[in-house]
Coordinates of C-alpha atoms and ligand atoms in Angstrom, one line a residue:
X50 CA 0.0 0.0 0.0
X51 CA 1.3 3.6 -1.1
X52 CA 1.0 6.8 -1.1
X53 CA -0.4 8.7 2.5
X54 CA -1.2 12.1 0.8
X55 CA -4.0 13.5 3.0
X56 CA -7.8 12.9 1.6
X57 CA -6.5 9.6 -0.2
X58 CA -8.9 7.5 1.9
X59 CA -10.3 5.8 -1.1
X60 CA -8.3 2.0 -1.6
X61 CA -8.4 1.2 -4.8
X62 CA -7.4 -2.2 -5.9
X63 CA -5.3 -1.9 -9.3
X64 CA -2.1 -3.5 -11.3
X65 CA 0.7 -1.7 -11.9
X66 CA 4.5 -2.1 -13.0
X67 CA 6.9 -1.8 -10.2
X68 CA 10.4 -2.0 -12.0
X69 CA 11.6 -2.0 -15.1
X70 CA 11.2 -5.6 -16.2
X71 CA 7.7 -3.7 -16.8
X72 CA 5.8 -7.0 -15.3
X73 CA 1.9 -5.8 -14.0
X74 CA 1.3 -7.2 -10.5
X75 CA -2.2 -6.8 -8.5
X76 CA -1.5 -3.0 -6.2
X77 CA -3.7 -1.9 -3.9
X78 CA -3.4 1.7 -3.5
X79 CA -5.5 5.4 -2.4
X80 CA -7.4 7.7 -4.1
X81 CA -8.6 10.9 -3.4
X82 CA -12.0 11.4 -2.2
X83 CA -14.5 12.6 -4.4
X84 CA -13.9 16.3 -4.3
X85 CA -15.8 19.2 -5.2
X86 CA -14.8 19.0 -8.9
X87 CA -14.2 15.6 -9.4
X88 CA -16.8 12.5 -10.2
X89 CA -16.0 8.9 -9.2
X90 CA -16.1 5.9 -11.5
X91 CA -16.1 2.5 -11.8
X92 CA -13.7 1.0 -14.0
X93 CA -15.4 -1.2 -16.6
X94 CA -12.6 -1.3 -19.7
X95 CA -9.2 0.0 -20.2
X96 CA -7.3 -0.2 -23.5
X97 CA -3.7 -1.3 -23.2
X98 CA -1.8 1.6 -25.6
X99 CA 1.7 1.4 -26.5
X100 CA 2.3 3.8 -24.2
X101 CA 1.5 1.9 -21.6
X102 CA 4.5 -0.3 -22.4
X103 CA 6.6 2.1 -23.0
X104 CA 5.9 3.6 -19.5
X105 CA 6.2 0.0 -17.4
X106 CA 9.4 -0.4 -18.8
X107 CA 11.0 3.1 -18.5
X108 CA 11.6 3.6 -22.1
X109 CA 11.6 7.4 -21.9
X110 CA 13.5 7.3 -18.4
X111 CA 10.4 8.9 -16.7
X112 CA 8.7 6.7 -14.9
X113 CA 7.5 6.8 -11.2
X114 CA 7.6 3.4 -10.0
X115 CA 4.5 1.9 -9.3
X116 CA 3.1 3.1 -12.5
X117 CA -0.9 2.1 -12.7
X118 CA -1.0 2.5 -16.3
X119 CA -3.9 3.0 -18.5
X120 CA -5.6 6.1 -20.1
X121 CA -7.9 4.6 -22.2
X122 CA -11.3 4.1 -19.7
X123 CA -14.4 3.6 -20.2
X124 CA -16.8 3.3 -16.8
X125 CA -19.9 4.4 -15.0
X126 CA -20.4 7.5 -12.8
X127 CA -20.6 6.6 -9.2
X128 CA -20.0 9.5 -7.3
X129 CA -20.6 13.8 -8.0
X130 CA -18.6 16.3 -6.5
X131 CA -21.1 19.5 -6.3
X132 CA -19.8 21.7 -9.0
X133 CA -19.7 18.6 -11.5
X134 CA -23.3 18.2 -12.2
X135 CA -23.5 18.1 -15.9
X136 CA -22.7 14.2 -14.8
X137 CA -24.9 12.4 -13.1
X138 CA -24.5 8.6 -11.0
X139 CA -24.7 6.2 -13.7
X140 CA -23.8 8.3 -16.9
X141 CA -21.5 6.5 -19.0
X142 CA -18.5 8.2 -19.5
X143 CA -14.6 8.0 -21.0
X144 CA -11.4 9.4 -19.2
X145 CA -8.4 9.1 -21.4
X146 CA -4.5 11.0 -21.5
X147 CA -5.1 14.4 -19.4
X148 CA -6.1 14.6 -15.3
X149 CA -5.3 18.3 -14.9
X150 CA -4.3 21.3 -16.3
X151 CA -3.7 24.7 -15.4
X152 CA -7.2 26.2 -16.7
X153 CA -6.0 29.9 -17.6
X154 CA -3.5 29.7 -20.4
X155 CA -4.3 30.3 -24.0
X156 CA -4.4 26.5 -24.4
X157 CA -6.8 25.6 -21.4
X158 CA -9.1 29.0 -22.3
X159 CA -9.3 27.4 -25.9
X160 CA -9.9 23.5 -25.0
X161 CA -6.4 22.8 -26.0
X162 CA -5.5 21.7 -22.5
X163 CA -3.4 18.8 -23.8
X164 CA -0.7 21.8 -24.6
X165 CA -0.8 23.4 -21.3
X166 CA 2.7 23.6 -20.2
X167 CA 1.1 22.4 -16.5
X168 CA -0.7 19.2 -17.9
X169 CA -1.0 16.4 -15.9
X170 CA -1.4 13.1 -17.0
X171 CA -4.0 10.1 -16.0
X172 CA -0.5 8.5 -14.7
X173 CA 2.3 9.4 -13.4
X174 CA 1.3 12.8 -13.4
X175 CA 1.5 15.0 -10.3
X176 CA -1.9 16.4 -9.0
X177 CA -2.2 19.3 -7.3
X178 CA -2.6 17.8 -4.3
X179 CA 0.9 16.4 -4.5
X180 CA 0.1 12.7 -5.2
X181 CA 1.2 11.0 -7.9
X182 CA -1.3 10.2 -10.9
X183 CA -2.6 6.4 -11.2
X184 CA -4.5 5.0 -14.1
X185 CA -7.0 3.1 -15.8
X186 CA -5.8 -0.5 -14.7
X187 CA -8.1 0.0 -11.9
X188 CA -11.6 -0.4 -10.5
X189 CA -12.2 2.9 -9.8
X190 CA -10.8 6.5 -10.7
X191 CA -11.3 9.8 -9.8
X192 CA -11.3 12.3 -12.6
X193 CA -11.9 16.3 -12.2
X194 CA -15.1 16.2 -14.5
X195 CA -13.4 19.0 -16.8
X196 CA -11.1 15.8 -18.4
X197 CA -14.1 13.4 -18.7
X198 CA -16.3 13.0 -21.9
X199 CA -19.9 11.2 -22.7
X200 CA -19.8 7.8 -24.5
X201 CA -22.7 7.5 -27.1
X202 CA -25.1 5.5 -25.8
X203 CA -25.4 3.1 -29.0
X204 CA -20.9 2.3 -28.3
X205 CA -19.9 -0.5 -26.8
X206 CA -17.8 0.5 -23.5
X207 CA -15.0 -2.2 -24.4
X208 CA -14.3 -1.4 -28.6
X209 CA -15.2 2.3 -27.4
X210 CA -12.5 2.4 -25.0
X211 CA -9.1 2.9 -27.1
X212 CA -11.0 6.1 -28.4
X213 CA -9.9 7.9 -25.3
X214 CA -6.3 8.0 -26.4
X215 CA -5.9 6.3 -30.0
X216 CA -8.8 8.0 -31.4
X217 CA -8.5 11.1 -30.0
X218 CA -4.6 10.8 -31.0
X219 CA -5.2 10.2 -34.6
X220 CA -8.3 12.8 -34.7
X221 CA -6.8 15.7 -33.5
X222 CA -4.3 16.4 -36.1
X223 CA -6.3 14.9 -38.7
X224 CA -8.8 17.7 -38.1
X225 CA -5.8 19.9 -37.5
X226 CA -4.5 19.4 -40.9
X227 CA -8.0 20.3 -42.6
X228 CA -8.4 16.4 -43.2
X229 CA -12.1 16.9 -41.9
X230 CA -15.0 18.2 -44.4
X231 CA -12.0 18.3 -47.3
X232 CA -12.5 14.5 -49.0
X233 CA -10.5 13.2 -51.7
X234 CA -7.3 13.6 -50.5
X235 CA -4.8 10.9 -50.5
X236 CA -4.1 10.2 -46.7
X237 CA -1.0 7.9 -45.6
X238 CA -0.9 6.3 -42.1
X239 CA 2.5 4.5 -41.1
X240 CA 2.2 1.7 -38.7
X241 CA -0.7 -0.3 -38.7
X242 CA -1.5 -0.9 -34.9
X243 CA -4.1 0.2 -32.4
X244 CA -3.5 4.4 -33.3
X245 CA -3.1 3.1 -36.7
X246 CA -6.0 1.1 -37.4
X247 CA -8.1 4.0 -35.9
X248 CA -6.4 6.5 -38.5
X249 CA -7.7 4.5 -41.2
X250 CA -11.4 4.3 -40.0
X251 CA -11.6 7.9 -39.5
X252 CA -9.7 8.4 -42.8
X253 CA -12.0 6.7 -44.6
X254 CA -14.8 8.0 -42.7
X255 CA -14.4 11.5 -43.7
X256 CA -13.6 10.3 -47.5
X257 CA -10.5 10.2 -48.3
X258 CA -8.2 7.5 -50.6
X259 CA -6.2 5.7 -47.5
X260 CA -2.8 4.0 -47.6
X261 CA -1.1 2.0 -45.4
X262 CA 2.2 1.9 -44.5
X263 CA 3.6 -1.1 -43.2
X264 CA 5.7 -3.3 -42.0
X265 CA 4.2 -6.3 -41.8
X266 CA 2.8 -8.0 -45.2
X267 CA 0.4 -10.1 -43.2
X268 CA -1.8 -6.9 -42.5
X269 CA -2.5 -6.1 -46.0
X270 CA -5.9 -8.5 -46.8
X271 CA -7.3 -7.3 -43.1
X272 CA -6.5 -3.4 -43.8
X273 CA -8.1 -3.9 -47.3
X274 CA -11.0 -5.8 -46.1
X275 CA -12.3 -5.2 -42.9
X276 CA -10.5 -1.8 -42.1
X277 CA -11.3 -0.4 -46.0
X278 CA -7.8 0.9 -46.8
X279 CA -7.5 1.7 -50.3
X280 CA -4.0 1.2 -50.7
X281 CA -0.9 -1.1 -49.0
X282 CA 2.7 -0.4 -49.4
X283 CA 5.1 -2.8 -47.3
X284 CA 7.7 -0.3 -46.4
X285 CA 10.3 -2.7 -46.9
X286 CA 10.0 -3.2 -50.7
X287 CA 11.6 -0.9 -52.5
X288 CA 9.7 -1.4 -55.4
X289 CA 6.2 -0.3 -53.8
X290 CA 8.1 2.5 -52.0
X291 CA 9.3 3.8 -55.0
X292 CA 5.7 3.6 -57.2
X293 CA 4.2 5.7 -54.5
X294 CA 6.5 8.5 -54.5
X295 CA 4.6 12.1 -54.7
X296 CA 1.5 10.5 -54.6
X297 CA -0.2 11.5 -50.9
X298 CA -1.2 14.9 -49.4
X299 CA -0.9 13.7 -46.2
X300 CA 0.6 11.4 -43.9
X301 CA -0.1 10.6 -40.4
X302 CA 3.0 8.2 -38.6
X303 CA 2.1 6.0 -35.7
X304 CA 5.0 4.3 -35.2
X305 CA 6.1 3.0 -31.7
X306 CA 10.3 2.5 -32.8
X307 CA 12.7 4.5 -34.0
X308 CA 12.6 4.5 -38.1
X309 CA 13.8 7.2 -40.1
X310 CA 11.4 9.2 -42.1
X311 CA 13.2 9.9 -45.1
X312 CA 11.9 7.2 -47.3
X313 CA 7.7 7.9 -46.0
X314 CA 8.8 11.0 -47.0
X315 CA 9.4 10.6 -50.1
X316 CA 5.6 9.4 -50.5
X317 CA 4.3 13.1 -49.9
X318 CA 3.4 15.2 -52.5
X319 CA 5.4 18.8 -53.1
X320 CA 4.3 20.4 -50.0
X321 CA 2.4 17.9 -48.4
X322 CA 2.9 17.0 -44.3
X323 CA 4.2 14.6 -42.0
X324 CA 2.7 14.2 -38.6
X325 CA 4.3 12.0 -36.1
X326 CA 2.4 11.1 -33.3
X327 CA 4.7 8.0 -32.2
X328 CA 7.2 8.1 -29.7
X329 CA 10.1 6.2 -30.2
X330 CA 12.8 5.8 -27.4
X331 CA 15.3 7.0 -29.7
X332 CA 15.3 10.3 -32.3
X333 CA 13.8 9.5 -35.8
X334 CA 16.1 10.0 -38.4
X335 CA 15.2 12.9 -40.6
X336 CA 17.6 13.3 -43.8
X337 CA 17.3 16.9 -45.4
X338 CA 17.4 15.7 -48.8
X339 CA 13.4 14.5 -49.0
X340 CA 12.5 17.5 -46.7
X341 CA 13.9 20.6 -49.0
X342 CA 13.5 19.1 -52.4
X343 CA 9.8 18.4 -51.5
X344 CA 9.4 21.3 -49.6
X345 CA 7.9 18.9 -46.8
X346 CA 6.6 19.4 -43.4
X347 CA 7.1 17.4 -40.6
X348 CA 5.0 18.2 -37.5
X349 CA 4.2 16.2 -33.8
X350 CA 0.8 15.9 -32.2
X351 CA -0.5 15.2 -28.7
X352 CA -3.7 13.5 -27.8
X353 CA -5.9 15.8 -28.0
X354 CA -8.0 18.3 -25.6
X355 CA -11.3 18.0 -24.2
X356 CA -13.7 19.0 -26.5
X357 CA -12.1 17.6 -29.4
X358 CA -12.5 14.1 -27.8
X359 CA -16.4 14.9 -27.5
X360 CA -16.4 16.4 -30.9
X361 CA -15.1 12.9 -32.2
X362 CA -16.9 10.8 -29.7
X363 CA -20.1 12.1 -30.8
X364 CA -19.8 11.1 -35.0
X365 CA -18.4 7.7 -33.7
X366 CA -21.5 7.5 -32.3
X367 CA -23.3 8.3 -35.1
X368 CA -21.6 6.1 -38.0
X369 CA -20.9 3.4 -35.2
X370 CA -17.0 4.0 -35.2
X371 CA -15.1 1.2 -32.6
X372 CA -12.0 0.1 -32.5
X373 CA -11.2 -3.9 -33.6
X374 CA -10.4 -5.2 -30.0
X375 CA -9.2 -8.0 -28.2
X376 CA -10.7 -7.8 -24.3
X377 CA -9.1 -10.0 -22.2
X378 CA -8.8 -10.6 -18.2
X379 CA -6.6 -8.6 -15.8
X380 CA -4.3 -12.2 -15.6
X381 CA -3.4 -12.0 -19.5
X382 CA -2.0 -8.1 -18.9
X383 CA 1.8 -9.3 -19.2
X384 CA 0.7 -11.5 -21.9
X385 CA -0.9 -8.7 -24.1
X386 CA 1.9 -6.5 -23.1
X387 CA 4.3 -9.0 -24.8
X388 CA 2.3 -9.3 -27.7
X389 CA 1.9 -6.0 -28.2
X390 CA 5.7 -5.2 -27.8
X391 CA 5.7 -8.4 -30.7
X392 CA 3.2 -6.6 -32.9
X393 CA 1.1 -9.3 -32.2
X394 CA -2.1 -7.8 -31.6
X395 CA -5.3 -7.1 -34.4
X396 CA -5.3 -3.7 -33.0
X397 CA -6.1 -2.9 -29.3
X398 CA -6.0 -5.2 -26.4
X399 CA -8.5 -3.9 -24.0
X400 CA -9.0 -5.4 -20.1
X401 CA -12.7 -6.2 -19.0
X402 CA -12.0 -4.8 -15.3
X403 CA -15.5 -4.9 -14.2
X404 CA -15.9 -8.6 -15.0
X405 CA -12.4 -9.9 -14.2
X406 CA -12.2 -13.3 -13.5
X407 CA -8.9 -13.6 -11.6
X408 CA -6.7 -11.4 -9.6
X409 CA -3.5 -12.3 -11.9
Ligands
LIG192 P1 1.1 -0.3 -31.6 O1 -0.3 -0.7 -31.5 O2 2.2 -1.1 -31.1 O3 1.3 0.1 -33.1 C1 2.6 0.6 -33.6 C2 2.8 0.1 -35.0 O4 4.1 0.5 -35.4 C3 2.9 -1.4 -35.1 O5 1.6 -2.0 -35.2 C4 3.7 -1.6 -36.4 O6 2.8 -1.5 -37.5 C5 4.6 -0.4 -36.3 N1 6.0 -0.8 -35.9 C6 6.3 -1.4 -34.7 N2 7.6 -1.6 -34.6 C7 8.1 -1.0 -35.8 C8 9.5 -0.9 -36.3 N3 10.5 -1.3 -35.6 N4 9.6 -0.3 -37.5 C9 8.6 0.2 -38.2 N5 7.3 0.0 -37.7 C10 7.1 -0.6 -36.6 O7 1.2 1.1 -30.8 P2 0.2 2.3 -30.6 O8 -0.5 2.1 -29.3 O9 -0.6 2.5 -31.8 O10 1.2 3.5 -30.3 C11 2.1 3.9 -31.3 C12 3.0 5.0 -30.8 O11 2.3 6.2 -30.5 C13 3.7 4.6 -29.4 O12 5.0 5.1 -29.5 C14 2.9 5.4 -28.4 O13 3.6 5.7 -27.3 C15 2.6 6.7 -29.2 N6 1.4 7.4 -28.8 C16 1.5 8.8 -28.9 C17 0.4 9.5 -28.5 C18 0.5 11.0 -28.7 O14 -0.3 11.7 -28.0 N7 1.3 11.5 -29.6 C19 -0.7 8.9 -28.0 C20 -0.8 7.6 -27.9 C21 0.3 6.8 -28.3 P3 3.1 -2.3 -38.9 O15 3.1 -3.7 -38.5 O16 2.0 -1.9 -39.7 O17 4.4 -1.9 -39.4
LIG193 ZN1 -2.3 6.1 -25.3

């Protein structure tokens, strides 16, 4: 049991990662008590994002061991603070990246909280209060009900659940980029896994001609078929790489290693941009040559802020966007996680918490 920070009277039972092996034990720990701002909610899904890996082993060197991972949740309200009543008990909501942020800069004032230079994460964030953050791989959280969005009521809460982070993720600079209420452009997305797959739904979605960009073969009659990708290039033949040169306005690359992005460069169009939303352990490699003789952009992204997520949430709803999902049990945590470090999964493990069968 951790963490005495005063008001934390709420135990919690939870996995986390206590060491860098990156192995998820059963962790009891406190919460905050429902405060003034805050709801309380129980836990029903959490997706398991690549970041989540990347965090239980201490690939960015950041980590505050125990880490509670977990930002992609999906639950029920049980609890209202008094100046959070646009929820109500049993509303069905979604808490995904952000826990706090400062809520006066130009970021915060314009729902762009996930670039306040105070953000706090869902995990191994600091609150206000001093504590450190824990997430989704819990039964219940507490979440200031300015970071907490409305699930449709016709989504699913587990295939809903990796919206919170991979959706929101791919969404944000796809709307950013005037990829929303433009179609017909030719879209790229690099990397073909849980942020991925969701970049080609909403690409399609919103009309354009999709390519993938991949490394693995295998995923080409899948992305075709069931995901509705146009187009496949495996980024290891040189031959496809080079008949797609100049042809896309756009590419979006969710890659979880380090790659360099000369060659996907190459793919854009004079003037066309690069946004990476992956984050490798180790700098991309960015050769000049593709950038100035193309005239190319390369820009980052991060997750997205409030209303955005609500903004995407709601045509999910309506046009019945999910993610493709595998939901397992709490005990099969450390195996997803080494799948997913494998690029083994088809594209977003998700753990039913509610309904958990074991304790690991
Ligand atoms: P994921 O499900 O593991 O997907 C990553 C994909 O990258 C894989 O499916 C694979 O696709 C490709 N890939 C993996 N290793 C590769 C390698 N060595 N070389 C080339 N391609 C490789 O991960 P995710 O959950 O989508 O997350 C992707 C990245 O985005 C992670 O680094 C994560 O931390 C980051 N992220 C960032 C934000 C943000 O706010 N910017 C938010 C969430 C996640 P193919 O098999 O198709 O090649
Ligand atoms: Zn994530």
């Amino acid at each position: 049991m951790a963490q005495e920070t005063q008001n934390h009277t709420l135990t919690v039972s939870g996995w986390a990662a206590h060491d860098s092996s990156g192995e998820i034990k059963p962790y009891t720990f406190k919460r905050r008590e429902n405060g003034v701002n805050d709801v309380t909610i129980k836990v029903l899904y959490c997706g398991i994002c690549h970041t989540d890996l990347h965090y239980a082993k201490n690939d960015w060197g950041i980590t505050m061991y125990p880490v509670v991972p977990g930002h992609e949740i999906t639950g029920v309200v049980i609890k209202v603070g008094c100046n959070a009543g646009k929820f109500q008990i049993g509303d069905r909501v979604g808490v995904g990246c952000l826990a706090a942020s400062c809520l006066e800069c130009e970021f915060c004032a314009n729902s762009q909280e996930n670039y306040c230079d105070q953000i706090q994460f869902t995990y191994n964030g600091i609150f206000w209060d001093g504590s450190v953050t824990y997430g989704g791989y819990s039964n219940v959280i507490v979440a200031d009900y300015r970071y907490v969005v409305r699930i449709p009521e016709n989504l699913p809460m587990d295939s809903v659940a990796p919206l919170l982070c991979a959706g929101i993720t791919v969404f944000s600079p796809l709307k950013d980029n005037g990829m929303l209420g433009s179609p017909g452009k030719k879209m790229g997305v690099v990397g073909l896994g849980g942020l991925g797959h969701v970049a080609v739904k909403f690409g399609k979605a919103f009309g354009h001609h999709v390519t993938v960009i991949s490394t693995s073969p295998s995923k080409e009659t899948e992305a075709k078929g069931r995901l509705g990708a146009d187009d496949f290039i495996v980024s290891t033949n040189s031959q496809q790489m080079q008949a797609g040169k100049r042809t896309l306005d756009f590419i979006l690359d969710s890659v979880s290693a380090k790659h360099s992005l000369g060659p996907i460069l190459e793919l854009l169009k004079v003037d066309g941009t690069l946004v990476t939303v992956g984050a490798p352990d180790q700098p991309l490699e960015l050769p000049s040559f593709p950038l100035i003789f193309g005239k190319r952009s390369v820009k980052g992204s991060m997750t997205g802020g409030i209303r955005e997520t609500q903004e995407m949430m709601d045509p999910c709803g309506e046009h019945n966007i999910t993610c493709d999902v595998e939901v397992i049990t709490p005990d099969a945590i450390n195996e997803a996680m080494d799948r997913l470090a494998g690029n083994a999964v088809r594209y977003r493990f998700v753990i039913d918490i509610a309904g958990r069968i074991s304790n690991l």
